[in-house]
């Protein structure tokens, strides 16, 4: 097994946002390279506890080594974070003091060709974060209808050429299955007009993002998990959410703002009839961004945003 090396983004800021303390119980919903988990355990010594969740068995195996010095204080669960409520009910029924989400793809998943996430490396079409699951990017690209593929690329990739890319994918697969990332990149490049390819990011970036989100059902899982996170927090417990693209950030912002909202009665009513009370307060109105120094050290941090909420 190759090393699972990942540089955690907004490491100090996200963990500081949880206000960690000794004796507290915390959840890292995206274990990844275990950078945030390790810092949480350090900050909650000597008796803070951590529940860490990840879909990726390679990440879990690596994390057990990284966190070996804290044996007895953490539990790792192989699951999708959409199961957060069940996991907290099982291991911390009284609720938790902090929950962290570090969204997006870990560096090893991007860098290792065999995972099929990267448009820069030729590899089998895969893109599964949990490789025990049966559905992959190969299945989506080769079996979904043209309209379904176009919808995925447009909605999750915000790619204006989504319809044309889907058309080219369906035409190409008539000659045989699309099996590798390299084949798919060539199809995308052929579909996007040359003038458009010369502008902006790599022409396959948005489509690959869209396929990854669809294969892993990321946005539906995220919205469910964030809503459950608010309910799993003890009073004064906090949630830190690091997002990497606008779709994720929009969901995080919406869930936090909705939880922070009180009365939803029509303004013409003189007295509140709904009785709704806010569950959360926003620790910062605007997202926290990485410093210039962090972006220089790790260009993948450029698009990161951190939002923090505190349970009332």
mmCIF file of C-alpha atoms in Angstrom:
data_model
loop_
_atom_site.group_PDB
_atom_site.id
_atom_site.type_symbol
_atom_site.label_atom_id
_atom_site.label_comp_id
_atom_site.label_asym_id
_atom_site.label_seq_id
_atom_site.Cartn_x
_atom_site.Cartn_y
_atom_site.Cartn_z
ATOM 1 C CA UNK A 1 0.000 0.000 0.000
ATOM 2 C CA UNK A 2 1.348 3.455 -0.910
ATOM 3 C CA UNK A 3 1.519 6.207 1.702
ATOM 4 C CA UNK A 4 -1.624 8.287 2.127
ATOM 5 C CA UNK A 5 -0.095 11.783 2.363
ATOM 6 C CA UNK A 6 -2.508 14.689 2.572
ATOM 7 C CA UNK A 7 -2.000 18.308 3.623
ATOM 8 C CA UNK A 8 -4.968 19.455 5.719
ATOM 9 C CA UNK A 9 -6.384 22.811 4.653
ATOM 10 C CA UNK A 10 -7.282 25.495 7.227
ATOM 11 C CA UNK A 11 -6.007 23.088 9.871
ATOM 12 C CA UNK A 12 -5.574 25.449 12.810
ATOM 13 C CA UNK A 13 -8.580 27.608 11.937
ATOM 14 C CA UNK A 14 -11.014 24.690 11.642
ATOM 15 C CA UNK A 15 -9.918 23.047 14.886
ATOM 16 C CA UNK A 16 -9.815 26.398 16.718
ATOM 17 C CA UNK A 17 -13.380 26.896 15.490
ATOM 18 C CA UNK A 18 -14.473 23.846 17.480
ATOM 19 C CA UNK A 19 -13.161 25.408 20.722
ATOM 20 C CA UNK A 20 -11.748 21.994 21.719
ATOM 21 C CA UNK A 21 -11.326 21.157 25.408
ATOM 22 C CA UNK A 22 -10.195 18.300 27.586
ATOM 23 C CA UNK A 23 -12.938 15.784 28.231
ATOM 24 C CA UNK A 24 -14.972 16.777 25.175
ATOM 25 C CA UNK A 25 -16.299 14.415 22.517
ATOM 26 C CA UNK A 26 -15.687 15.360 18.889
ATOM 27 C CA UNK A 27 -16.468 13.948 15.444
ATOM 28 C CA UNK A 28 -14.261 14.256 12.364
ATOM 29 C CA UNK A 29 -16.668 13.403 9.555
ATOM 30 C CA UNK A 30 -13.911 13.353 6.924
ATOM 31 C CA UNK A 31 -10.901 11.595 8.456
ATOM 32 C CA UNK A 32 -8.779 11.732 5.276
ATOM 33 C CA UNK A 33 -5.089 12.145 6.133
ATOM 34 C CA UNK A 34 -6.002 12.502 9.839
ATOM 35 C CA UNK A 35 -4.454 15.966 10.143
ATOM 36 C CA UNK A 36 -7.533 17.522 11.738
ATOM 37 C CA UNK A 37 -8.164 14.411 13.852
ATOM 38 C CA UNK A 38 -4.631 14.450 15.236
ATOM 39 C CA UNK A 39 -4.847 18.119 16.178
ATOM 40 C CA UNK A 40 -8.242 17.608 17.844
ATOM 41 C CA UNK A 41 -6.792 14.786 19.953
ATOM 42 C CA UNK A 42 -3.773 16.919 20.877
ATOM 43 C CA UNK A 43 -5.973 19.867 21.874
ATOM 44 C CA UNK A 44 -8.319 17.702 23.976
ATOM 45 C CA UNK A 45 -5.655 15.853 25.984
ATOM 46 C CA UNK A 46 -5.614 14.031 28.272
ATOM 47 C CA UNK A 47 -9.133 12.590 28.046
ATOM 48 C CA UNK A 48 -10.962 14.068 25.062
ATOM 49 C CA UNK A 49 -12.529 11.512 22.717
ATOM 50 C CA UNK A 50 -12.801 11.452 18.933
ATOM 51 C CA UNK A 51 -15.089 9.593 16.556
ATOM 52 C CA UNK A 52 -13.675 9.667 13.013
ATOM 53 C CA UNK A 53 -15.618 8.717 9.880
ATOM 54 C CA UNK A 54 -14.342 7.930 6.394
ATOM 55 C CA UNK A 55 -15.442 5.970 3.336
ATOM 56 C CA UNK A 56 -11.908 5.265 2.150
ATOM 57 C CA UNK A 57 -10.307 2.119 3.587
ATOM 58 C CA UNK A 58 -6.860 3.321 2.507
ATOM 59 C CA UNK A 59 -7.331 6.539 4.496
ATOM 60 C CA UNK A 60 -8.501 4.556 7.522
ATOM 61 C CA UNK A 61 -5.476 2.240 7.444
ATOM 62 C CA UNK A 62 -3.156 5.243 7.259
ATOM 63 C CA UNK A 63 -5.000 7.103 10.044
ATOM 64 C CA UNK A 64 -4.550 4.201 12.445
ATOM 65 C CA UNK A 65 -0.793 4.687 12.085
ATOM 66 C CA UNK A 66 -0.953 8.485 12.323
ATOM 67 C CA UNK A 67 -3.105 8.355 15.466
ATOM 68 C CA UNK A 68 -1.320 5.437 17.148
ATOM 69 C CA UNK A 69 -0.123 7.635 20.036
ATOM 70 C CA UNK A 70 -3.756 8.324 20.970
ATOM 71 C CA UNK A 71 -4.950 4.711 21.119
ATOM 72 C CA UNK A 72 -7.923 4.401 23.452
ATOM 73 C CA UNK A 73 -9.168 7.924 22.784
ATOM 74 C CA UNK A 74 -10.483 7.529 19.235
ATOM 75 C CA UNK A 75 -12.764 5.269 17.251
ATOM 76 C CA UNK A 76 -12.735 5.061 13.452
ATOM 77 C CA UNK A 77 -15.933 4.145 11.609
ATOM 78 C CA UNK A 78 -15.944 3.048 7.962
ATOM 79 C CA UNK A 79 -19.074 4.806 6.688
ATOM 80 C CA UNK A 80 -20.452 7.724 4.704
ATOM 81 C CA UNK A 81 -20.954 10.781 6.876
ATOM 82 C CA UNK A 82 -24.633 10.742 5.936
ATOM 83 C CA UNK A 83 -24.806 8.119 8.719
ATOM 84 C CA UNK A 84 -23.626 10.704 11.279
ATOM 85 C CA UNK A 85 -26.777 10.624 13.407
ATOM 86 C CA UNK A 86 -26.721 6.833 13.717
ATOM 87 C CA UNK A 87 -23.024 6.845 14.571
ATOM 88 C CA UNK A 88 -23.393 9.520 17.257
ATOM 89 C CA UNK A 89 -26.388 7.711 18.743
ATOM 90 C CA UNK A 90 -24.306 4.530 18.935
ATOM 91 C CA UNK A 91 -21.057 5.956 20.340
ATOM 92 C CA UNK A 92 -22.045 9.225 22.057
ATOM 93 C CA UNK A 93 -25.762 9.080 22.780
ATOM 94 C CA UNK A 94 -25.623 12.198 24.963
ATOM 95 C CA UNK A 95 -24.396 14.282 22.016
ATOM 96 C CA UNK A 96 -21.013 15.715 21.051
ATOM 97 C CA UNK A 97 -19.072 18.926 21.634
ATOM 98 C CA UNK A 98 -17.831 19.469 18.100
ATOM 99 C CA UNK A 99 -18.166 18.189 14.541
ATOM 100 C CA UNK A 100 -15.772 18.877 11.665
ATOM 101 C CA UNK A 101 -16.293 18.491 7.915
ATOM 102 C CA UNK A 102 -13.353 18.845 5.507
ATOM 103 C CA UNK A 103 -15.009 18.340 2.126
ATOM 104 C CA UNK A 104 -13.631 17.486 -1.271
ATOM 105 C CA UNK A 105 -11.143 14.904 -2.464
ATOM 106 C CA UNK A 106 -7.990 14.100 -0.508
ATOM 107 C CA UNK A 107 -4.666 14.643 -2.232
ATOM 108 C CA UNK A 108 -3.876 10.893 -2.464
ATOM 109 C CA UNK A 109 -7.183 10.257 -4.207
ATOM 110 C CA UNK A 110 -6.298 12.923 -6.763
ATOM 111 C CA UNK A 111 -2.658 11.969 -7.113
ATOM 112 C CA UNK A 112 -2.956 8.191 -7.407
ATOM 113 C CA UNK A 113 -3.850 7.350 -10.972
ATOM 114 C CA UNK A 114 -5.638 4.131 -10.073
ATOM 115 C CA UNK A 115 -8.422 6.010 -8.278
ATOM 116 C CA UNK A 116 -9.637 7.650 -11.485
ATOM 117 C CA UNK A 117 -10.356 11.075 -9.964
ATOM 118 C CA UNK A 118 -7.759 13.016 -11.928
ATOM 119 C CA UNK A 119 -8.064 14.334 -15.459
ATOM 120 C CA UNK A 120 -4.267 14.713 -15.464
ATOM 121 C CA UNK A 121 -3.531 10.963 -15.217
ATOM 122 C CA UNK A 122 -4.740 8.138 -17.423
ATOM 123 C CA UNK A 123 -6.439 5.499 -15.286
ATOM 124 C CA UNK A 124 -9.509 3.265 -15.150
ATOM 125 C CA UNK A 125 -12.698 5.293 -14.737
ATOM 126 C CA UNK A 126 -13.575 4.852 -11.072
ATOM 127 C CA UNK A 127 -14.008 7.920 -8.796
ATOM 128 C CA UNK A 128 -15.476 5.924 -5.896
ATOM 129 C CA UNK A 129 -14.458 7.303 -2.506
ATOM 130 C CA UNK A 130 -15.656 4.034 -0.988
ATOM 131 C CA UNK A 131 -14.315 1.325 -3.261
ATOM 132 C CA UNK A 132 -16.522 -1.303 -1.638
ATOM 133 C CA UNK A 133 -19.504 0.351 -3.347
ATOM 134 C CA UNK A 134 -20.480 -1.106 -6.762
ATOM 135 C CA UNK A 135 -21.355 2.056 -8.723
ATOM 136 C CA UNK A 136 -18.457 3.892 -10.409
ATOM 137 C CA UNK A 137 -17.847 6.599 -13.001
ATOM 138 C CA UNK A 138 -17.489 3.814 -15.570
ATOM 139 C CA UNK A 139 -21.094 2.778 -14.920
ATOM 140 C CA UNK A 140 -22.404 6.323 -15.105
ATOM 141 C CA UNK A 141 -20.601 7.231 -18.325
ATOM 142 C CA UNK A 142 -21.435 3.977 -20.097
ATOM 143 C CA UNK A 143 -25.027 3.299 -18.980
ATOM 144 C CA UNK A 144 -26.779 6.575 -18.177
ATOM 145 C CA UNK A 145 -28.826 8.325 -20.864
ATOM 146 C CA UNK A 146 -27.565 11.387 -22.686
ATOM 147 C CA UNK A 147 -30.044 13.628 -20.854
ATOM 148 C CA UNK A 148 -29.033 12.218 -17.453
ATOM 149 C CA UNK A 149 -25.337 12.751 -18.151
ATOM 150 C CA UNK A 150 -25.968 16.284 -19.437
ATOM 151 C CA UNK A 151 -27.964 17.116 -16.291
ATOM 152 C CA UNK A 152 -25.170 15.842 -14.020
ATOM 153 C CA UNK A 153 -22.468 17.807 -15.831
ATOM 154 C CA UNK A 154 -24.501 21.007 -15.883
ATOM 155 C CA UNK A 155 -25.828 20.808 -12.315
ATOM 156 C CA UNK A 156 -22.755 19.552 -10.465
ATOM 157 C CA UNK A 157 -20.034 20.916 -12.734
ATOM 158 C CA UNK A 158 -21.728 24.168 -13.762
ATOM 159 C CA UNK A 159 -20.342 23.358 -17.217
ATOM 160 C CA UNK A 160 -22.036 25.340 -19.996
ATOM 161 C CA UNK A 161 -20.977 22.740 -22.583
ATOM 162 C CA UNK A 162 -22.576 19.911 -20.589
ATOM 163 C CA UNK A 163 -25.194 19.006 -23.214
ATOM 164 C CA UNK A 164 -22.593 18.817 -25.980
ATOM 165 C CA UNK A 165 -20.178 16.797 -23.804
ATOM 166 C CA UNK A 166 -22.963 14.315 -23.002
ATOM 167 C CA UNK A 167 -23.760 14.003 -26.719
ATOM 168 C CA UNK A 168 -20.106 13.260 -27.534
ATOM 169 C CA UNK A 169 -19.892 10.703 -24.690
ATOM 170 C CA UNK A 170 -22.929 8.794 -25.975
ATOM 171 C CA UNK A 171 -21.592 8.847 -29.547
ATOM 172 C CA UNK A 172 -18.164 7.619 -28.425
ATOM 173 C CA UNK A 173 -19.479 4.731 -26.353
ATOM 174 C CA UNK A 174 -21.317 3.317 -29.385
ATOM 175 C CA UNK A 175 -17.886 2.230 -30.634
ATOM 176 C CA UNK A 176 -17.064 0.523 -27.339
ATOM 177 C CA UNK A 177 -17.061 1.248 -23.585
ATOM 178 C CA UNK A 178 -15.280 4.341 -22.318
ATOM 179 C CA UNK A 179 -12.881 2.706 -19.884
ATOM 180 C CA UNK A 180 -10.246 5.256 -18.885
ATOM 181 C CA UNK A 181 -9.920 8.849 -17.737
ATOM 182 C CA UNK A 182 -7.691 9.519 -20.735
ATOM 183 C CA UNK A 183 -10.428 8.451 -23.159
ATOM 184 C CA UNK A 184 -12.933 10.649 -21.359
ATOM 185 C CA UNK A 185 -10.621 13.676 -21.393
ATOM 186 C CA UNK A 186 -10.149 13.305 -25.158
ATOM 187 C CA UNK A 187 -13.938 13.151 -25.640
ATOM 188 C CA UNK A 188 -14.460 16.270 -23.512
ATOM 189 C CA UNK A 189 -11.765 18.166 -25.406
ATOM 190 C CA UNK A 190 -13.365 17.216 -28.710
ATOM 191 C CA UNK A 191 -16.762 18.401 -27.476
ATOM 192 C CA UNK A 192 -15.648 21.837 -26.254
ATOM 193 C CA UNK A 193 -14.847 24.328 -29.034
ATOM 194 C CA UNK A 194 -11.179 25.260 -29.342
ATOM 195 C CA UNK A 195 -11.759 28.901 -28.392
ATOM 196 C CA UNK A 196 -13.479 27.869 -25.156
ATOM 197 C CA UNK A 197 -10.696 25.385 -24.340
ATOM 198 C CA UNK A 198 -8.159 28.194 -24.384
ATOM 199 C CA UNK A 199 -9.971 30.024 -21.564
ATOM 200 C CA UNK A 200 -10.174 29.178 -17.887
ATOM 201 C CA UNK A 201 -9.212 25.893 -16.185
ATOM 202 C CA UNK A 202 -8.500 22.509 -17.761
ATOM 203 C CA UNK A 203 -11.440 21.690 -20.088
ATOM 204 C CA UNK A 204 -12.198 18.450 -18.193
ATOM 205 C CA UNK A 205 -12.108 19.941 -14.679
ATOM 206 C CA UNK A 206 -15.816 20.729 -14.344
ATOM 207 C CA UNK A 207 -16.985 17.473 -15.896
ATOM 208 C CA UNK A 208 -14.733 15.371 -13.663
ATOM 209 C CA UNK A 209 -15.973 17.281 -10.608
ATOM 210 C CA UNK A 210 -19.560 16.637 -11.671
ATOM 211 C CA UNK A 211 -19.045 12.913 -12.214
ATOM 212 C CA UNK A 212 -17.272 12.531 -8.857
ATOM 213 C CA UNK A 213 -20.126 14.284 -7.044
ATOM 214 C CA UNK A 214 -22.730 12.127 -8.786
ATOM 215 C CA UNK A 215 -20.903 8.820 -8.269
ATOM 216 C CA UNK A 216 -20.556 9.488 -4.533
ATOM 217 C CA UNK A 217 -23.912 11.290 -4.121
ATOM 218 C CA UNK A 218 -21.905 13.969 -2.332
ATOM 219 C CA UNK A 219 -24.296 16.894 -2.184
ATOM 220 C CA UNK A 220 -27.323 14.940 -0.976
ATOM 221 C CA UNK A 221 -25.151 13.258 1.654
ATOM 222 C CA UNK A 222 -23.725 16.632 2.688
ATOM 223 C CA UNK A 223 -27.066 18.348 3.200
ATOM 224 C CA UNK A 224 -28.378 15.440 5.276
ATOM 225 C CA UNK A 225 -25.198 15.238 7.363
ATOM 226 C CA UNK A 226 -25.079 18.986 8.069
ATOM 227 C CA UNK A 227 -28.693 19.049 9.201
ATOM 228 C CA UNK A 228 -28.037 16.045 11.450
ATOM 229 C CA UNK A 229 -24.842 17.635 12.784
ATOM 230 C CA UNK A 230 -26.800 20.545 14.250
ATOM 231 C CA UNK A 231 -29.066 18.085 16.095
ATOM 232 C CA UNK A 232 -26.111 16.007 17.353
ATOM 233 C CA UNK A 233 -24.393 18.941 19.097
ATOM 234 C CA UNK A 234 -24.653 19.576 22.808
ATOM 235 C CA UNK A 235 -25.435 23.172 23.869
ATOM 236 C CA UNK A 236 -22.394 25.348 23.021
ATOM 237 C CA UNK A 237 -21.109 22.574 20.753
ATOM 238 C CA UNK A 238 -19.691 23.744 17.445
ATOM 239 C CA UNK A 239 -19.536 22.634 13.829
ATOM 240 C CA UNK A 240 -16.685 23.594 11.456
ATOM 241 C CA UNK A 241 -17.286 23.111 7.728
ATOM 242 C CA UNK A 242 -14.536 23.473 5.101
ATOM 243 C CA UNK A 243 -15.845 23.637 1.523
ATOM 244 C CA UNK A 244 -13.960 23.734 -1.762
ATOM 245 C CA UNK A 245 -16.482 24.760 -4.394
ATOM 246 C CA UNK A 246 -19.577 26.899 -4.672
ATOM 247 C CA UNK A 247 -22.102 24.046 -4.590
ATOM 248 C CA UNK A 248 -20.797 22.757 -1.258
ATOM 249 C CA UNK A 249 -20.503 26.228 0.207
ATOM 250 C CA UNK A 250 -24.039 27.114 -0.848
ATOM 251 C CA UNK A 251 -25.387 24.079 1.022
ATOM 252 C CA UNK A 252 -23.296 24.777 4.119
ATOM 253 C CA UNK A 253 -24.364 28.417 4.175
ATOM 254 C CA UNK A 254 -28.042 27.536 3.692
ATOM 255 C CA UNK A 255 -28.095 24.857 6.430
ATOM 256 C CA UNK A 256 -26.328 27.068 8.968
ATOM 257 C CA UNK A 257 -28.495 30.094 8.211
ATOM 258 C CA UNK A 258 -31.686 28.018 8.394
ATOM 259 C CA UNK A 259 -30.636 26.594 11.778
ATOM 260 C CA UNK A 260 -29.834 30.109 13.017
ATOM 261 C CA UNK A 261 -33.242 31.439 12.036
ATOM 262 C CA UNK A 262 -36.014 31.927 14.605
ATOM 263 C CA UNK A 263 -39.595 32.902 13.855
ATOM 264 C CA UNK A 264 -40.755 32.241 10.279
ATOM 265 C CA UNK A 265 -44.259 33.700 10.653
ATOM 266 C CA UNK A 266 -45.461 36.216 8.044
ATOM 267 C CA UNK A 267 -44.320 39.726 9.058
ATOM 268 C CA UNK A 268 -47.915 41.002 9.226
ATOM 269 C CA UNK A 269 -48.687 38.747 12.232
ATOM 270 C CA UNK A 270 -48.379 40.828 15.448
ATOM 271 C CA UNK A 271 -47.459 37.791 17.587
ATOM 272 C CA UNK A 272 -45.369 34.743 16.646
ATOM 273 C CA UNK A 273 -47.535 31.707 15.981
ATOM 274 C CA UNK A 274 -44.870 29.225 14.799
ATOM 275 C CA UNK A 275 -42.894 29.092 18.032
ATOM 276 C CA UNK A 276 -39.722 28.361 16.109
ATOM 277 C CA UNK A 277 -36.507 28.991 18.043
ATOM 278 C CA UNK A 278 -33.029 29.196 16.504
ATOM 279 C CA UNK A 279 -30.872 26.116 17.108
ATOM 280 C CA UNK A 280 -27.591 27.709 16.165
ATOM 281 C CA UNK A 281 -25.706 30.971 16.103
ATOM 282 C CA UNK A 282 -23.177 31.837 13.424
ATOM 283 C CA UNK A 283 -19.691 32.281 14.867
ATOM 284 C CA UNK A 284 -18.699 34.387 11.854
ATOM 285 C CA UNK A 285 -21.047 35.963 9.313
ATOM 286 C CA UNK A 286 -18.553 35.570 6.481
ATOM 287 C CA UNK A 287 -16.488 32.472 5.705
ATOM 288 C CA UNK A 288 -12.886 32.273 6.898
ATOM 289 C CA UNK A 289 -10.430 32.015 4.004
ATOM 290 C CA UNK A 290 -6.909 30.549 3.905
ATOM 291 C CA UNK A 291 -4.020 32.963 4.253
ATOM 292 C CA UNK A 292 -1.871 33.920 1.280
ATOM 293 C CA UNK A 293 0.966 31.953 2.860
ATOM 294 C CA UNK A 294 -1.150 28.777 3.034
ATOM 295 C CA UNK A 295 -2.261 29.131 -0.587
ATOM 296 C CA UNK A 296 1.364 29.578 -1.623
ATOM 297 C CA UNK A 297 2.335 26.403 0.277
ATOM 298 C CA UNK A 298 -0.685 24.442 -0.935
ATOM 299 C CA UNK A 299 -2.402 25.752 -4.099
ATOM 300 C CA UNK A 300 -5.345 23.361 -3.516
ATOM 301 C CA UNK A 301 -6.313 25.575 -0.558
ATOM 302 C CA UNK A 302 -7.129 28.467 -2.894
ATOM 303 C CA UNK A 303 -10.866 27.801 -3.102
ATOM 304 C CA UNK A 304 -11.375 26.704 0.524
ATOM 305 C CA UNK A 305 -13.907 28.407 2.796
ATOM 306 C CA UNK A 306 -14.559 27.715 6.475
ATOM 307 C CA UNK A 307 -17.931 28.290 8.137
ATOM 308 C CA UNK A 308 -18.562 27.792 11.866
ATOM 309 C CA UNK A 309 -21.779 27.521 13.871
ATOM 310 C CA UNK A 310 -22.440 27.102 17.596
ATOM 311 C CA UNK A 311 -25.404 25.255 19.087
ATOM 312 C CA UNK A 312 -27.604 27.410 21.302
#
